[in-house]
Amino acid sequence: LFYAESDAEVDRLLAETIRWRTRGVVVTAGVVPPARADAILSRGQFLAALNRPGNHPGAYSIATDNPRGGRQAAAVLLGEGRQRFLTLAGPKGVWASDRRVEGYVTALAEAGQEPQIWHADTMTIEAGKACAARLLALPMAARPDAVFSTNDAIALGFIDGLRSSGARIPDDLSLIGFDNLPSSAWTPYCLTTFEQPLDAMVLGVLEHIHGHHTSGTAEVPPPSPSPHRLGADGVLYCAPKLVLRDTTRRPEPA
C-alpha cells in the first residue's frame, strides 16, 4: 500500500511499483500518465483505476458518472424555478470536480442559463466559509439563489458561513453537495447531496483483479454491475444517487 501525500507523487509511486513483483496496481489517487500505464500493462500486470481514468485501452477504469450528477443537480435547481446559478468547485484540473462542473454548466446552458463558477484552492470546510463570505459581499439582488458544490466539505463550510447572516436555506437559496459524507445528514446541515456508488465501483475492481488472477491476462470481461454508460474514454461510469434533504425545496405532492 503506497500513500501519496499529493497527486503529484502518484507517478513516482507507480514507477516504484514496477520494480516489485506485483500482479498489478490499483490506483485511487491522482492521474495515471499514459506512458506509465503502458509500462505497467506491457509487463503483464493489471492496472485498475478507481474513480478516475486509466488513460490506456488496456487499463480497467470505473468511476462515478460525475457529469450526470452535475446535470441532475442543475435539473433539481431549475425545477425549483431558481434564476441565478453558482457552482463551488475545487482547483482547476481536479478530474472529478471538473467533470461535475461540466455536467452542471452543460445542463444549464441547454436551459438558457449561465452559472458563475468559483474555484477554491482547496476542497475544504474553510474554503466553503470563504465562498459564503464572498456571496454575502454581493448586493442582495446579485446573490445566486441556486448553488451546486462539487463536494460536501465546501457545502458544509458554506452553510456554516451563512449562519449569522440571516440568509435562509432553502428559502433564499438552494444548495446541493456531492459525496454524502456522514456529517451531511447531521441536523445542523441536512444537506441535499449525491452518494457515490462505491460498492459497485469497488466490486468492479475486485472482479477485474479476480479475472486477471484466474486468466493470467489483462483481457478480462467487464464486471457484473451494470454501469450507467461506457464513456468514450474507456471508463465505466456508474450513476450517483441523489439524496434529497432540507437544503433544497421538497417536491410538491401530486
Coordinates of N, CA and C in Angstrom, one line a residue, residues 22-249:
T22 N 4.8 -7.5 -8.5 CA 3.3 -7.4 -8.2 C 2.5 -8.0 -9.4
R23 N 1.3 -8.4 -9.1 CA 0.4 -8.9 -10.2 C -0.2 -7.7 -10.9
G24 N -0.3 -6.6 -10.2 CA -0.9 -5.4 -10.8 C -1.0 -4.3 -9.8
V25 N -1.7 -3.2 -10.2 CA -1.7 -2.0 -9.5 C -3.2 -1.4 -9.5
V26 N -3.7 -1.0 -8.3 CA -5.0 -0.3 -8.2 C -4.6 1.1 -7.8
V27 N -5.1 2.1 -8.6 CA -4.8 3.5 -8.4 C -6.1 4.2 -7.9
T28 N -6.0 4.9 -6.8 CA -7.2 5.6 -6.2 C -6.9 7.0 -6.0
A29 N -5.8 7.6 -6.5 CA -5.5 9.0 -6.4 C -4.7 9.5 -7.6
G30 N -4.8 10.8 -7.8 CA -4.0 11.4 -8.9 C -4.4 11.0 -10.3
V31 N -3.5 11.2 -11.2 CA -3.7 10.9 -12.6 C -2.6 9.9 -13.1
V32 N -3.0 8.9 -13.8 CA -2.1 7.9 -14.4 C -1.6 8.4 -15.7
P33 N -0.4 8.8 -15.9 CA 0.1 9.2 -17.2 C 0.0 8.0 -18.2
P34 N -0.4 8.3 -19.4 CA -0.5 7.2 -20.4 C 0.8 6.3 -20.6
A35 N 2.0 7.0 -20.5 CA 3.2 6.2 -20.7 C 3.4 5.3 -19.5
R36 N 3.1 5.7 -18.3 CA 3.2 4.9 -17.1 C 2.2 3.7 -17.2
A37 N 1.0 4.0 -17.6 CA 0.0 2.9 -17.8 C 0.6 1.9 -18.8
D38 N 1.1 2.3 -19.9 CA 1.7 1.4 -20.8 C 2.8 0.6 -20.3
A39 N 3.7 1.2 -19.5 CA 4.8 0.5 -18.8 C 4.3 -0.6 -17.9
I40 N 3.2 -0.4 -17.2 CA 2.7 -1.4 -16.3 C 2.0 -2.5 -17.0
L41 N 1.2 -2.2 -18.0 CA 0.5 -3.2 -18.7 C 1.4 -4.0 -19.6
S42 N 2.4 -3.5 -20.2 CA 3.3 -4.2 -21.1 C 4.1 -5.3 -20.3
R43 N 4.1 -5.2 -19.0 CA 4.8 -6.2 -18.2 C 3.8 -7.4 -17.8
G44 N 2.6 -7.3 -18.3 CA 1.6 -8.3 -18.0 C 0.9 -8.1 -16.7
Q45 N 1.2 -7.0 -16.0 CA 0.4 -6.6 -14.8 C -0.9 -6.0 -15.2
F46 N -1.8 -6.0 -14.3 CA -3.1 -5.3 -14.5 C -3.0 -3.9 -13.9
L47 N -3.8 -3.0 -14.5 CA -3.9 -1.6 -14.0 C -5.4 -1.3 -13.8
A48 N -5.8 -1.1 -12.6 CA -7.2 -0.7 -12.3 C -7.2 0.6 -11.7
A49 N -8.0 1.5 -12.3 CA -8.2 2.9 -11.8 C -9.6 3.1 -11.2
L50 N -9.6 3.4 -9.9 CA -10.9 3.5 -9.2 C -11.2 5.0 -9.1
N51 N -12.4 5.4 -9.7 CA -12.9 6.7 -9.7 C -12.0 7.7 -10.4
R52 N -11.4 7.2 -11.5 CA -10.5 8.1 -12.3 C -10.2 7.3 -13.6
P53 N -9.8 8.0 -14.6 CA -9.5 7.3 -15.9 C -8.1 6.5 -15.8
G54 N -8.0 5.4 -16.5 CA -6.8 4.7 -16.5 C -5.8 5.2 -17.6
N55 N -6.4 5.9 -18.6 CA -5.6 6.5 -19.7 C -4.9 5.5 -20.5
H56 N -5.5 4.4 -20.7 CA -4.9 3.3 -21.6 C -6.0 2.4 -22.0
P57 N -6.1 1.9 -23.2 CA -7.1 1.0 -23.6 C -7.1 -0.3 -22.9
G58 N -5.9 -0.7 -22.4 CA -5.8 -2.0 -21.7 C -6.0 -1.9 -20.2
A59 N -6.2 -0.7 -19.7 CA -6.5 -0.5 -18.2 C -8.0 -0.7 -18.0
Y60 N -8.3 -1.0 -16.7 CA -9.6 -1.1 -16.3 C -9.9 0.2 -15.4
S61 N -11.0 0.9 -15.8 CA -11.3 2.2 -15.2 C -12.8 2.1 -14.8
I62 N -13.2 2.5 -13.6 CA -14.6 2.6 -13.2 C -14.7 3.8 -12.3
A63 N -15.8 4.6 -12.5 CA -15.9 5.9 -11.8 C -17.3 6.3 -11.7
T64 N -17.6 7.2 -10.7 CA -18.9 7.8 -10.6 C -19.1 8.6 -11.9
D65 N -20.3 8.6 -12.3 CA -20.7 9.4 -13.5 C -20.9 10.9 -13.0
N66 N -19.8 11.6 -12.9 CA -19.8 12.9 -12.4 C -20.5 13.9 -13.3
P67 N -20.4 13.9 -14.6 CA -21.2 14.8 -15.4 C -22.7 14.6 -15.2
R68 N -23.1 13.3 -15.0 CA -24.5 13.0 -14.8 C -25.0 13.7 -13.5
G69 N -24.2 13.6 -12.4 CA -24.5 14.2 -11.2 C -24.7 15.7 -11.3
G70 N -23.8 16.4 -12.1 CA -23.9 17.8 -12.3 C -25.1 18.2 -13.1
R71 N -25.5 17.4 -14.1 CA -26.7 17.6 -14.8 C -27.9 17.4 -14.0
Q72 N -27.9 16.4 -13.1 CA -29.1 16.2 -12.2 C -29.2 17.3 -11.2
A73 N -28.1 17.8 -10.7 CA -28.2 19.0 -9.8 C -28.8 20.2 -10.5
A74 N -28.4 20.4 -11.7 CA -29.0 21.5 -12.4 C -30.5 21.3 -12.6
A75 N -30.9 20.1 -12.9 CA -32.3 19.8 -13.1 C -33.1 20.1 -11.9
V76 N -32.6 19.7 -10.7 CA -33.3 20.0 -9.5 C -33.5 21.5 -9.2
L77 N -32.4 22.2 -9.4 CA -32.5 23.7 -9.2 C -33.3 24.4 -10.2
L78 N -33.2 24.0 -11.5 CA -34.1 24.5 -12.5 C -35.6 24.2 -12.2
G79 N -35.8 23.0 -11.7 CA -37.2 22.6 -11.3 C -37.8 23.4 -10.2
E80 N -36.9 24.0 -9.4 CA -37.4 24.9 -8.3 C -37.7 26.3 -8.8
G81 N -37.4 26.6 -10.0 CA -37.6 27.9 -10.6 C -36.5 28.9 -10.2
R82 N -35.3 28.4 -9.9 CA -34.2 29.3 -9.5 C -33.7 30.1 -10.7
Q83 N -33.1 31.2 -10.5 CA -32.8 32.2 -11.5 C -31.3 32.5 -11.6
R84 N -30.6 32.4 -10.5 CA -29.1 32.8 -10.5 C -28.3 31.7 -10.0
F85 N -27.5 31.1 -10.9 CA -26.8 29.8 -10.6 C -25.3 30.0 -10.3
L86 N -24.9 29.2 -9.4 CA -23.5 29.2 -9.0 C -23.0 27.8 -8.7
T87 N -21.7 27.5 -9.1 CA -21.1 26.3 -8.7 C -19.8 26.6 -7.9
L88 N -19.7 25.9 -6.8 CA -18.5 26.0 -6.0 C -17.6 24.8 -6.3
A89 N -16.5 25.0 -6.9 CA -15.6 23.9 -7.4 C -14.2 24.0 -6.7
G90 N -13.5 22.8 -6.8 CA -12.2 22.8 -6.3 C -11.2 23.4 -7.3
P91 N -9.9 23.2 -7.1 CA -8.9 23.8 -8.0 C -9.1 23.3 -9.4
K92 N -8.8 24.0 -10.4 CA -8.9 23.6 -11.8 C -8.0 22.4 -12.0
G93 N -8.4 21.4 -12.8 CA -7.5 20.3 -13.0 C -7.9 19.1 -12.1
V94 N -8.7 19.2 -11.1 CA -9.2 18.1 -10.3 C -10.3 17.4 -11.1
W95 N -10.0 16.1 -11.5 CA -10.8 15.5 -12.5 C -12.2 15.4 -12.1
A96 N -12.5 14.8 -11.0 CA -13.9 14.6 -10.6 C -14.7 16.0 -10.5
S97 N -14.1 17.0 -9.8 CA -14.7 18.3 -9.7 C -15.0 18.9 -11.0
D98 N -14.0 18.9 -11.9 CA -14.1 19.4 -13.3 C -15.3 18.8 -14.0
R99 N -15.4 17.5 -13.9 CA -16.5 16.8 -14.6 C -17.9 17.1 -14.1
R100 N -17.9 17.3 -12.8 CA -19.2 17.7 -12.1 C -19.6 19.1 -12.6
V101 N -18.7 20.0 -12.7 CA -18.9 21.3 -13.2 C -19.4 21.3 -14.6
E102 N -18.7 20.4 -15.4 CA -19.0 20.3 -16.8 C -20.5 19.9 -17.0
G103 N -21.0 18.9 -16.3 CA -22.3 18.5 -16.4 C -23.3 19.6 -16.0
Y104 N -23.0 20.3 -14.9 CA -23.9 21.3 -14.4 C -24.0 22.5 -15.4
V105 N -22.8 22.9 -15.9 CA -22.8 24.0 -16.9 C -23.5 23.6 -18.2
T106 N -23.3 22.4 -18.7 CA -23.9 22.0 -19.9 C -25.5 22.0 -19.8
A107 N -26.0 21.4 -18.7 CA -27.4 21.3 -18.5 C -28.0 22.7 -18.4
L108 N -27.3 23.6 -17.7 CA -27.9 25.0 -17.6 C -27.8 25.7 -18.9
A109 N -26.8 25.5 -19.7 CA -26.7 26.1 -21.0 C -27.9 25.7 -21.9
E110 N -28.2 24.4 -21.8 CA -29.4 23.9 -22.6 C -30.7 24.6 -22.2
A111 N -30.7 25.1 -20.9 CA -31.9 25.8 -20.4 C -31.8 27.3 -20.6
G112 N -30.7 27.7 -21.2 CA -30.5 29.2 -21.4 C -30.0 29.9 -20.2
Q113 N -29.3 29.2 -19.3 CA -28.7 29.8 -18.2 C -27.2 29.6 -18.2
E114 N -26.5 30.6 -17.6 CA -25.1 30.6 -17.5 C -24.7 30.8 -16.0
P115 N -24.1 29.8 -15.4 CA -23.8 29.9 -13.9 C -22.4 30.6 -13.7
Q116 N -22.3 31.2 -12.6 CA -21.0 31.6 -12.1 C -20.2 30.4 -11.6
I117 N -18.9 30.4 -11.8 CA -18.1 29.3 -11.3 C -17.0 29.9 -10.4
W118 N -17.0 29.4 -9.2 CA -16.0 29.9 -8.2 C -15.1 28.7 -7.9
H119 N -13.8 28.8 -8.2 CA -12.8 27.8 -7.9 C -12.1 28.1 -6.6
A120 N -12.1 27.1 -5.7 CA -11.4 27.3 -4.4 C -10.0 26.6 -4.5
D121 N -9.0 27.1 -3.7 CA -7.7 26.5 -3.8 C -7.7 25.1 -3.1
T122 N -8.7 24.9 -2.2 CA -8.8 23.6 -1.5 C -10.3 23.2 -1.5
M123 N -10.6 21.9 -1.3 CA -12.0 21.5 -1.2 C -12.3 21.2 0.2
T124 N -12.3 22.2 1.1 CA -12.4 22.1 2.5 C -13.5 22.9 3.1
I125 N -13.8 22.7 4.3 CA -14.9 23.5 5.0 C -14.4 24.9 5.1
E126 N -13.2 25.2 5.3 CA -12.7 26.6 5.3 C -12.9 27.3 4.0
A127 N -12.7 26.5 2.9 CA -12.9 27.1 1.6 C -14.4 27.4 1.4
G128 N -15.3 26.6 1.9 CA -16.7 26.9 1.9 C -17.1 28.1 2.6
K129 N -16.5 28.3 3.8 CA -16.8 29.5 4.6 C -16.3 30.8 3.8
A130 N -15.2 30.7 3.1 CA -14.7 31.8 2.3 C -15.7 32.1 1.1
C131 N -16.2 31.1 0.6 CA -17.2 31.2 -0.5 C -18.5 31.9 0.0
A132 N -18.9 31.6 1.2 CA -20.1 32.2 1.9 C -19.8 33.7 2.1
A133 N -18.6 34.0 2.5 CA -18.3 35.4 2.7 C -18.3 36.2 1.4
R134 N -17.8 35.6 0.4 CA -17.8 36.2 -1.0 C -19.2 36.4 -1.4
L135 N -20.1 35.5 -1.2 CA -21.5 35.6 -1.6 C -22.2 36.8 -0.8
L136 N -21.9 36.8 0.5 CA -22.5 37.9 1.3 C -22.1 39.3 1.0
A137 N -20.9 39.4 0.4 CA -20.4 40.7 -0.1 C -21.1 41.2 -1.3
L138 N -21.8 40.4 -2.0 CA -22.5 40.8 -3.2 C -23.8 41.6 -2.8
P139 N -24.3 42.5 -3.6 CA -25.6 43.1 -3.4 C -26.7 42.0 -3.4
M140 N -27.7 42.2 -2.6 CA -28.7 41.2 -2.4 C -29.3 40.7 -3.7
A141 N -29.6 41.7 -4.6 CA -30.2 41.3 -5.9 C -29.3 40.5 -6.8
A142 N -27.9 40.5 -6.5 CA -27.0 39.8 -7.4 C -26.6 38.5 -6.8
R143 N -27.1 38.1 -5.6 CA -26.6 36.9 -5.0 C -27.3 35.7 -5.7
P144 N -26.5 34.7 -6.0 CA -27.1 33.4 -6.5 C -28.1 32.8 -5.6
D145 N -29.1 32.2 -6.2 CA -30.2 31.5 -5.4 C -30.2 30.0 -5.6
A146 N -29.2 29.6 -6.4 CA -29.0 28.1 -6.7 C -27.5 27.8 -6.7
V147 N -27.1 27.0 -5.7 CA -25.7 26.7 -5.5 C -25.4 25.2 -5.6
F148 N -24.5 24.8 -6.4 CA -24.1 23.4 -6.5 C -22.6 23.3 -6.1
S149 N -22.3 22.6 -5.1 CA -20.9 22.4 -4.6 C -20.4 21.1 -5.1
T150 N -19.2 21.0 -5.6 CA -18.7 19.8 -6.2 C -18.2 18.8 -5.1
N151 N -18.2 19.2 -3.9 CA -18.1 18.2 -2.8 C -18.8 18.7 -1.5
D152 N -19.0 17.8 -0.6 CA -19.8 18.2 0.6 C -19.0 19.1 1.5
A153 N -17.7 18.9 1.6 CA -16.9 19.7 2.6 C -17.1 21.2 2.3
I154 N -17.0 21.6 1.1 CA -17.2 23.0 0.7 C -18.6 23.4 1.0
A155 N -19.6 22.6 0.7 CA -21.0 22.9 1.0 C -21.3 23.1 2.5
L156 N -20.7 22.2 3.3 CA -20.9 22.3 4.8 C -20.3 23.6 5.3
G157 N -19.1 24.0 4.8 CA -18.5 25.2 5.2 C -19.3 26.4 4.8
F158 N -19.9 26.3 3.6 CA -20.7 27.3 3.0 C -22.0 27.6 3.9
I159 N -22.6 26.5 4.4 CA -23.7 26.6 5.3 C -23.2 27.3 6.6
D160 N -22.1 26.9 7.2 CA -21.6 27.5 8.4 C -21.3 29.0 8.2
G161 N -20.8 29.3 7.1 CA -20.5 30.7 6.8 C -21.7 31.6 6.7
L162 N -22.9 31.0 6.4 CA -24.1 31.8 6.2 C -24.9 31.9 7.5
R163 N -24.5 31.2 8.5 CA -25.4 31.0 9.7 C -25.8 32.4 10.4
S164 N -24.9 33.3 10.5 CA -25.1 34.5 11.2 C -25.6 35.6 10.3
S165 N -25.8 35.3 9.0 CA -26.1 36.4 8.1 C -27.6 36.6 7.9
G166 N -28.4 35.7 8.4 CA -29.8 35.8 8.1 C -30.3 35.2 6.8
A167 N -29.3 34.7 6.0 CA -29.7 34.1 4.8 C -30.3 32.7 5.1
R168 N -31.4 32.4 4.5 CA -32.2 31.2 4.8 C -32.1 30.2 3.6
I169 N -31.8 28.9 4.0 CA -31.7 27.8 3.1 C -32.9 26.9 3.4
P170 N -33.7 26.5 2.5 CA -33.7 26.8 1.0 C -34.6 28.0 0.6
D171 N -35.0 28.8 1.5 CA -35.9 29.9 1.1 C -35.2 30.9 0.2
D172 N -34.0 31.4 0.6 CA -33.3 32.4 -0.2 C -32.4 31.7 -1.2
L173 N -31.9 30.6 -0.9 CA -31.1 29.8 -1.9 C -31.2 28.3 -1.6
S174 N -31.1 27.5 -2.7 CA -30.9 26.1 -2.5 C -29.5 25.7 -2.7
L175 N -29.1 24.6 -2.0 CA -27.7 24.2 -2.0 C -27.7 22.6 -2.2
I176 N -26.8 22.2 -3.1 CA -26.6 20.8 -3.3 C -25.1 20.5 -3.3
G177 N -24.8 19.4 -2.5 CA -23.4 19.0 -2.4 C -23.1 17.7 -3.2
F178 N -22.0 17.1 -2.9 CA -21.6 15.8 -3.6 C -20.7 15.0 -2.7
D179 N -21.1 13.7 -2.4 CA -20.3 12.7 -1.7 C -21.1 12.1 -0.6
N180 N -22.1 12.8 -0.1 CA -22.9 12.2 1.0 C -22.0 11.8 2.2
L181 N -21.2 12.7 2.7 CA -20.4 12.5 3.9 C -21.4 12.3 5.1
P182 N -21.0 11.5 6.1 CA -21.9 11.2 7.2 C -22.4 12.6 7.9
S183 N -21.5 13.6 7.9 CA -21.9 14.8 8.6 C -23.0 15.6 7.7
S184 N -23.1 15.2 6.5 CA -24.1 15.9 5.7 C -25.6 15.6 6.2
A185 N -25.7 14.5 6.8 CA -27.0 14.1 7.4 C -27.3 14.7 8.8
W186 N -26.3 15.3 9.4 CA -26.5 15.9 10.7 C -27.5 17.0 10.7
T187 N -28.2 17.1 11.8 CA -29.3 18.1 12.0 C -28.8 19.5 11.6
P188 N -27.6 20.0 12.0 CA -27.3 21.4 11.6 C -27.2 21.6 10.1
Y189 N -27.1 20.5 9.3 CA -26.8 20.7 7.9 C -28.0 20.1 7.0
C190 N -28.3 18.8 7.2 CA -29.3 18.2 6.4 C -29.2 18.5 4.9
L191 N -28.0 18.3 4.4 CA -27.6 18.7 3.0 C -28.1 17.7 2.0
T192 N -28.8 18.3 1.0 CA -29.1 17.6 -0.2 C -27.8 17.3 -1.0
T193 N -27.5 16.1 -1.4 CA -26.2 15.7 -1.9 C -26.3 14.5 -2.8
F194 N -25.2 14.1 -3.4 CA -25.1 12.9 -4.2 C -24.3 11.8 -3.5
E195 N -24.7 10.6 -3.5 CA -24.0 9.5 -2.9 C -23.3 8.7 -4.1
Q196 N -22.0 8.6 -3.9 CA -21.2 7.8 -5.0 C -21.5 6.3 -4.9
P197 N -21.5 5.6 -6.0 CA -21.8 4.2 -6.0 C -20.5 3.4 -5.6
L198 N -20.0 3.6 -4.4 CA -18.7 3.0 -4.1 C -18.8 1.5 -4.1
D199 N -19.9 0.9 -3.6 CA -19.9 -0.6 -3.5 C -19.8 -1.2 -5.0
A200 N -20.5 -0.6 -5.9 CA -20.5 -1.1 -7.3 C -19.1 -0.9 -7.9
M201 N -18.5 0.2 -7.6 CA -17.2 0.5 -8.2 C -16.1 -0.4 -7.6
V202 N -16.1 -0.6 -6.3 CA -15.1 -1.5 -5.6 C -15.3 -2.9 -6.1
L203 N -16.6 -3.4 -6.2 CA -16.9 -4.7 -6.7 C -16.3 -4.9 -8.1
G204 N -16.5 -3.9 -8.9 CA -16.0 -3.9 -10.3 C -14.5 -4.1 -10.3
V205 N -13.7 -3.4 -9.5 CA -12.3 -3.5 -9.4 C -11.9 -4.9 -8.9
L206 N -12.6 -5.4 -7.9 CA -12.3 -6.8 -7.3 C -12.5 -7.8 -8.4
E207 N -13.6 -7.7 -9.1 CA -13.9 -8.7 -10.2 C -12.8 -8.7 -11.3
H208 N -12.4 -7.5 -11.6 CA -11.3 -7.4 -12.6 C -10.0 -8.1 -12.1
I209 N -9.7 -7.8 -10.8 CA -8.5 -8.5 -10.2 C -8.6 -10.0 -10.2
H210 N -9.8 -10.4 -9.8 CA -10.1 -11.9 -9.8 C -10.0 -12.5 -11.2
G211 N -10.5 -11.7 -12.2 CA -10.4 -12.2 -13.6 C -9.0 -12.3 -14.1
H212 N -8.2 -11.3 -13.7 CA -6.8 -11.3 -14.1 C -6.1 -12.4 -13.5
H213 N -6.4 -12.7 -12.2 CA -5.7 -13.8 -11.5 C -6.0 -15.1 -12.1
T214 N -7.3 -15.4 -12.4 CA -7.7 -16.7 -13.0 C -7.3 -16.9 -14.4
S215 N -7.3 -15.8 -15.2 CA -7.0 -15.9 -16.6 C -5.5 -15.7 -17.0
G216 N -4.8 -14.9 -16.0 CA -3.5 -14.6 -16.3 C -3.3 -13.6 -17.4
T217 N -4.3 -12.8 -17.8 CA -4.2 -11.9 -18.9 C -5.0 -10.7 -18.5
A218 N -4.7 -9.6 -19.1 CA -5.5 -8.3 -18.9 C -6.8 -8.3 -19.7
E219 N -7.0 -9.3 -20.6 CA -8.2 -9.3 -21.3 C -9.3 -10.0 -20.4
V220 N -9.9 -9.2 -19.6 CA -10.9 -9.6 -18.6 C -12.3 -9.1 -19.0
P221 N -13.3 -9.9 -18.9 CA -14.7 -9.4 -19.2 C -15.1 -8.3 -18.3
P222 N -16.0 -7.4 -18.7 CA -16.4 -6.3 -17.8 C -17.1 -6.9 -16.6
P223 N -17.2 -6.1 -15.5 CA -17.8 -6.6 -14.2 C -19.3 -6.8 -14.3
S224 N -19.8 -7.5 -13.4 CA -21.3 -7.8 -13.4 C -22.1 -6.5 -13.1
P225 N -21.7 -5.6 -12.2 CA -22.6 -4.4 -12.0 C -22.8 -3.7 -13.4
S226 N -24.0 -3.3 -13.7 CA -24.3 -2.7 -14.9 C -24.0 -1.2 -14.8
P227 N -23.0 -0.7 -15.4 CA -22.7 0.7 -15.3 C -23.7 1.6 -16.0
H228 N -23.8 2.8 -15.7 CA -24.7 3.7 -16.4 C -24.4 3.8 -17.8
R229 N -23.1 4.0 -18.1 CA -22.7 4.1 -19.5 C -21.2 3.8 -19.6
L230 N -20.7 3.5 -20.8 CA -19.3 3.3 -21.1 C -18.9 4.6 -21.9
G231 N -18.0 5.3 -21.3 CA -17.5 6.6 -21.9 C -16.6 6.4 -23.1
A232 N -16.5 7.4 -23.9 CA -15.6 7.3 -25.0 C -14.1 7.2 -24.5
D233 N -13.9 7.6 -23.2 CA -12.5 7.4 -22.7 C -12.2 6.1 -22.1
G234 N -13.2 5.1 -22.3 CA -13.0 3.8 -21.8 C -13.3 3.5 -20.4
V235 N -13.9 4.6 -19.7 CA -14.2 4.5 -18.3 C -15.7 3.9 -18.2
L236 N -15.9 3.0 -17.3 CA -17.2 2.5 -16.9 C -17.8 3.5 -15.9
Y237 N -18.9 4.2 -16.3 CA -19.4 5.2 -15.4 C -20.7 4.7 -14.7
C238 N -20.7 4.8 -13.4 CA -21.9 4.4 -12.6 C -22.6 5.6 -12.0
A239 N -23.9 5.6 -12.1 CA -24.7 6.7 -11.7 C -24.7 7.0 -10.2
P240 N -24.5 8.3 -9.8 CA -24.6 8.6 -8.4 C -26.1 8.6 -8.0
K241 N -26.3 8.6 -6.7 CA -27.7 8.6 -6.2 C -28.0 10.0 -5.5
L242 N -29.0 10.6 -6.0 CA -29.4 11.9 -5.3 C -30.1 11.6 -4.0
V243 N -29.6 12.3 -3.0 CA -30.2 12.2 -1.6 C -30.8 13.5 -1.3
L244 N -32.1 13.6 -1.3 CA -32.8 14.9 -1.0 C -33.0 15.1 0.5
R245 N -32.5 16.3 0.9 CA -32.7 16.7 2.3 C -33.2 18.1 2.3
D246 N -32.8 18.9 3.4 CA -33.5 20.2 3.7 C -32.9 21.4 3.0
T247 N -31.8 21.2 2.3 CA -31.2 22.4 1.6 C -31.7 22.7 0.2
T248 N -32.7 21.8 -0.2 CA -33.5 22.1 -1.4 C -34.9 22.0 -1.0
R249 N -35.8 22.6 -1.9 CA -37.2 22.5 -1.6 C -37.7 21.2 -1.9

